[in-house]
């Protein structure tokens, strides 16, 4: 009996700390190799959870989802026992859904990972304030752009990044996770204007604010692990199946990269005091000893206003791949694609750029065992 209880506790710890997340609504493509989850640390490099060629959308036996321009589309993912980070939503024509460049040039919205969800055990501060387990659904909405032609098959991309706490280590961040859902646009108001990406802040730890709680980096591409994959994954060793954690360093609060120009990096985010305390302004930060630090950020007062809402546009094939780009022609729009989009030529599959900075991912520590 004692053995069974101990085994159950150990299993629960592994389930809550090993880490995974995925899009649930709209229905994602899924994949067979990783049982539906697409983790950069495990070797699934995006931009979707499965390549265009493997999308169920290609099958004549799969019912197609239709949406209208201007429609507020509900997007749902489960918290899956992990706190913090950002979610990025982007939309491109289905034919370009293997291209990182296309998604990076057509971002709709950024929001916090814990939008409407939080730990189910707020009294448990083992891993920090509101950092306990809990699997409630997290939701947001995104507006289908009005510059998409009728009959265009499109792909919505979901990315989770900046999340923590890997395998019970409160000073670690996860790699990126990806998911995509395919649909057809038909009807609704039209416009030639390319909408601009927006950020909607506020999460379980910082409600009614324009910031999110996160770990590591606030920039897409920094925790993709480049071309690296686990060298010797073993079914009996959960940690061998991933390159995570990506970065080490204290919990932070702030905005996604590009939404605050107060310093050279494009953001001014604040390192959080102690992970064991509720948010406070004047306390000392903690960090794990002998661990590579995540990029430092300037300390600023927590903002009080809350921006909101979503956006999108047509990709530029020649645009350079960057973790995020707000450039592009303001009058550009989508061109109509076949409703099924089956048999179309593949778009170029690009790897997300990490600029000229050195790889920021760190090796899996032996002490994690």
mmCIF file of N, CA and C in Angstrom, residues 86 110 161-162 199 210-212 214-223 247 250-271 293-301 303 323-324 326 355 357 360:
data_model
loop_
_atom_site.group_PDB
_atom_site.id
_atom_site.type_symbol
_atom_site.label_atom_id
_atom_site.label_comp_id
_atom_site.label_asym_id
_atom_site.label_seq_id
_atom_site.Cartn_x
_atom_site.Cartn_y
_atom_site.Cartn_z
ATOM 1 N N UNK A 86 3.886 32.969 -22.949
ATOM 2 C CA UNK A 86 3.073 33.683 -23.923
ATOM 3 C C UNK A 86 2.516 32.697 -24.952
ATOM 4 N N UNK A 110 -0.783 38.233 -29.693
ATOM 5 C CA UNK A 110 -0.038 37.651 -28.577
ATOM 6 C C UNK A 110 -0.921 37.765 -27.338
ATOM 7 N N UNK A 161 5.385 29.697 -25.622
ATOM 8 C CA UNK A 161 6.805 29.871 -25.321
ATOM 9 C C UNK A 161 6.957 30.700 -24.043
ATOM 10 N N UNK A 162 8.117 30.560 -23.394
ATOM 11 C CA UNK A 162 8.357 31.293 -22.151
ATOM 12 C C UNK A 162 7.722 30.649 -20.938
ATOM 13 N N UNK A 199 -1.205 42.730 -28.693
ATOM 14 C CA UNK A 199 -0.916 41.984 -27.478
ATOM 15 C C UNK A 199 -2.006 42.243 -26.452
ATOM 16 N N UNK A 210 -1.168 44.615 -18.443
ATOM 17 C CA UNK A 210 -0.703 44.393 -19.810
ATOM 18 C C UNK A 210 0.641 43.666 -19.808
ATOM 19 N N UNK A 211 0.811 42.759 -18.831
ATOM 20 C CA UNK A 211 2.021 41.935 -18.763
ATOM 21 C C UNK A 211 1.632 40.481 -18.531
ATOM 22 N N UNK A 212 2.611 39.595 -18.704
ATOM 23 C CA UNK A 212 2.439 38.174 -18.431
ATOM 24 C C UNK A 212 3.586 37.681 -17.564
ATOM 25 N N UNK A 214 6.451 34.955 -17.082
ATOM 26 C CA UNK A 214 7.151 34.052 -17.994
ATOM 27 C C UNK A 214 8.539 33.728 -17.483
ATOM 28 N N UNK A 215 9.183 32.775 -18.135
ATOM 29 C CA UNK A 215 10.557 32.377 -17.833
ATOM 30 C C UNK A 215 11.389 32.446 -19.113
ATOM 31 N N UNK A 216 12.684 32.640 -18.965
ATOM 32 C CA UNK A 216 13.576 32.582 -20.128
ATOM 33 C C UNK A 216 13.429 33.776 -21.046
ATOM 34 N N UNK A 217 12.992 33.526 -22.278
ATOM 35 C CA UNK A 217 12.899 34.574 -23.298
ATOM 36 C C UNK A 217 11.459 34.890 -23.673
ATOM 37 N N UNK A 218 11.240 36.152 -24.054
ATOM 38 C CA UNK A 218 9.915 36.579 -24.514
ATOM 39 C C UNK A 218 9.867 36.667 -26.042
ATOM 40 N N UNK A 219 10.784 35.985 -26.707
ATOM 41 C CA UNK A 219 10.916 36.101 -28.156
ATOM 42 C C UNK A 219 10.795 34.736 -28.824
ATOM 43 N N UNK A 220 9.884 34.621 -29.777
ATOM 44 C CA UNK A 220 9.727 33.381 -30.536
ATOM 45 C C UNK A 220 11.020 33.086 -31.297
ATOM 46 N N UNK A 221 11.467 31.850 -31.227
ATOM 47 C CA UNK A 221 12.679 31.438 -31.915
ATOM 48 C C UNK A 221 13.859 31.233 -30.987
ATOM 49 N N UNK A 222 13.839 31.874 -29.810
ATOM 50 C CA UNK A 222 14.962 31.744 -28.886
ATOM 51 C C UNK A 222 15.039 30.363 -28.244
ATOM 52 N N UNK A 223 13.917 29.668 -28.169
ATOM 53 C CA UNK A 223 13.905 28.341 -27.539
ATOM 54 C C UNK A 223 13.373 27.278 -28.497
ATOM 55 N N UNK A 247 16.354 27.468 -20.911
ATOM 56 C CA UNK A 247 17.132 28.487 -20.211
ATOM 57 C C UNK A 247 16.968 28.334 -18.708
ATOM 58 N N UNK A 250 15.526 33.427 -13.181
ATOM 59 C CA UNK A 250 14.341 33.668 -12.364
ATOM 60 C C UNK A 250 13.097 33.954 -13.186
ATOM 61 N N UNK A 251 11.985 33.759 -12.550
ATOM 62 C CA UNK A 251 10.685 34.105 -13.119
ATOM 63 C C UNK A 251 10.641 35.598 -13.431
ATOM 64 N N UNK A 252 9.935 35.981 -14.501
ATOM 65 C CA UNK A 252 9.853 37.375 -14.916
ATOM 66 C C UNK A 252 8.403 37.784 -15.178
ATOM 67 N N UNK A 253 8.219 39.065 -15.388
ATOM 68 C CA UNK A 253 6.935 39.551 -15.893
ATOM 69 C C UNK A 253 7.226 40.581 -16.972
ATOM 70 N N UNK A 254 6.400 40.624 -18.001
ATOM 71 C CA UNK A 254 6.625 41.573 -19.075
ATOM 72 C C UNK A 254 5.766 41.286 -20.289
ATOM 73 N N UNK A 255 6.152 41.914 -21.392
ATOM 74 C CA UNK A 255 5.411 41.814 -22.650
ATOM 75 C C UNK A 255 6.197 40.982 -23.657
ATOM 76 N N UNK A 256 5.535 40.535 -24.721
ATOM 77 C CA UNK A 256 6.270 39.833 -25.780
ATOM 78 C C UNK A 256 7.265 40.764 -26.453
ATOM 79 N N UNK A 257 8.302 40.192 -27.020
ATOM 80 C CA UNK A 257 9.302 40.960 -27.747
ATOM 81 C C UNK A 257 8.629 41.837 -28.807
ATOM 82 N N UNK A 258 9.034 43.120 -28.846
ATOM 83 C CA UNK A 258 8.498 44.032 -29.848
ATOM 84 C C UNK A 258 7.379 44.921 -29.367
ATOM 85 N N UNK A 259 6.898 44.711 -28.137
ATOM 86 C CA UNK A 259 5.771 45.509 -27.651
ATOM 87 C C UNK A 259 6.157 46.544 -26.600
ATOM 88 N N UNK A 260 7.454 46.744 -26.394
ATOM 89 C CA UNK A 260 7.913 47.814 -25.532
ATOM 90 C C UNK A 260 9.290 48.237 -26.025
ATOM 91 N N UNK A 261 9.418 49.458 -26.509
ATOM 92 C CA UNK A 261 10.660 49.926 -27.132
ATOM 93 C C UNK A 261 11.545 50.707 -26.166
ATOM 94 N N UNK A 262 11.408 50.472 -24.870
ATOM 95 C CA UNK A 262 12.158 51.267 -23.904
ATOM 96 C C UNK A 262 13.618 50.862 -23.775
ATOM 97 N N UNK A 263 14.023 49.750 -24.397
ATOM 98 C CA UNK A 263 15.441 49.433 -24.434
ATOM 99 C C UNK A 263 15.783 48.809 -25.781
ATOM 100 N N UNK A 264 17.045 48.490 -26.002
ATOM 101 C CA UNK A 264 17.497 48.040 -27.301
ATOM 102 C C UNK A 264 16.860 46.735 -27.743
ATOM 103 N N UNK A 265 16.504 45.891 -26.804
ATOM 104 C CA UNK A 265 15.930 44.603 -27.167
ATOM 105 C C UNK A 265 14.464 44.703 -27.535
ATOM 106 N N UNK A 266 13.868 45.882 -27.355
ATOM 107 C CA UNK A 266 12.471 46.054 -27.751
ATOM 108 C C UNK A 266 11.491 45.766 -26.641
ATOM 109 N N UNK A 267 11.977 45.520 -25.429
ATOM 110 C CA UNK A 267 11.072 45.273 -24.333
ATOM 111 C C UNK A 267 11.727 45.714 -23.032
ATOM 112 N N UNK A 268 10.907 45.964 -22.033
ATOM 113 C CA UNK A 268 11.442 46.333 -20.716
ATOM 114 C C UNK A 268 10.715 45.495 -19.695
ATOM 115 N N UNK A 269 11.204 44.307 -19.460
ATOM 116 C CA UNK A 269 10.537 43.368 -18.591
ATOM 117 C C UNK A 269 11.254 43.230 -17.261
ATOM 118 N N UNK A 270 10.533 42.791 -16.261
ATOM 119 C CA UNK A 270 11.014 42.846 -14.889
ATOM 120 C C UNK A 270 11.233 41.453 -14.322
ATOM 121 N N UNK A 271 12.400 41.244 -13.720
ATOM 122 C CA UNK A 271 12.672 40.002 -13.015
ATOM 123 C C UNK A 271 11.856 39.987 -11.737
ATOM 124 N N UNK A 293 22.551 31.944 -17.019
ATOM 125 C CA UNK A 293 21.438 32.876 -16.813
ATOM 126 C C UNK A 293 20.758 33.218 -18.116
ATOM 127 N N UNK A 294 19.439 33.434 -18.059
ATOM 128 C CA UNK A 294 18.693 33.937 -19.200
ATOM 129 C C UNK A 294 19.038 35.409 -19.369
ATOM 130 N N UNK A 295 18.715 36.017 -20.532
ATOM 131 C CA UNK A 295 19.051 37.422 -20.757
ATOM 132 C C UNK A 295 18.487 38.326 -19.675
ATOM 133 N N UNK A 296 19.271 39.294 -19.215
ATOM 134 C CA UNK A 296 18.812 40.228 -18.196
ATOM 135 C C UNK A 296 17.885 41.261 -18.801
ATOM 136 N N UNK A 297 16.986 41.789 -17.971
ATOM 137 C CA UNK A 297 16.067 42.825 -18.426
ATOM 138 C C UNK A 297 16.059 43.951 -17.409
ATOM 139 N N UNK A 298 15.708 45.140 -17.853
ATOM 140 C CA UNK A 298 15.663 46.287 -16.961
ATOM 141 C C UNK A 298 14.453 46.204 -16.049
ATOM 142 N N UNK A 299 14.612 46.694 -14.828
ATOM 143 C CA UNK A 299 13.517 46.689 -13.876
ATOM 144 C C UNK A 299 12.643 47.911 -14.094
ATOM 145 N N UNK A 300 11.351 47.682 -14.241
ATOM 146 C CA UNK A 300 10.407 48.781 -14.448
ATOM 147 C C UNK A 300 9.163 48.532 -13.615
ATOM 148 N N UNK A 301 8.412 49.569 -13.292
ATOM 149 C CA UNK A 301 7.158 49.367 -12.567
ATOM 150 C C UNK A 301 6.188 48.585 -13.428
ATOM 151 N N UNK A 303 3.061 47.847 -15.509
ATOM 152 C CA UNK A 303 2.061 48.683 -16.165
ATOM 153 C C UNK A 303 0.673 48.413 -15.623
ATOM 154 N N UNK A 323 12.353 35.992 -35.890
ATOM 155 C CA UNK A 323 11.427 35.555 -34.855
ATOM 156 C C UNK A 323 10.129 36.355 -34.872
ATOM 157 N N UNK A 324 10.209 37.630 -35.248
ATOM 158 C CA UNK A 324 8.974 38.410 -35.395
ATOM 159 C C UNK A 324 9.230 39.615 -36.278
ATOM 160 N N UNK A 326 7.154 43.021 -38.024
ATOM 161 C CA UNK A 326 5.934 43.799 -38.231
ATOM 162 C C UNK A 326 5.958 44.501 -39.572
ATOM 163 N N UNK A 355 18.378 35.242 -35.003
ATOM 164 C CA UNK A 355 19.240 36.381 -35.252
ATOM 165 C C UNK A 355 20.700 35.927 -35.241
ATOM 166 N N UNK A 357 22.640 36.033 -32.555
ATOM 167 C CA UNK A 357 23.064 35.710 -31.209
ATOM 168 C C UNK A 357 23.404 34.232 -31.110
ATOM 169 N N UNK A 360 20.996 29.882 -27.260
ATOM 170 C CA UNK A 360 20.800 30.145 -25.846
ATOM 171 C C UNK A 360 20.338 28.920 -25.063
#
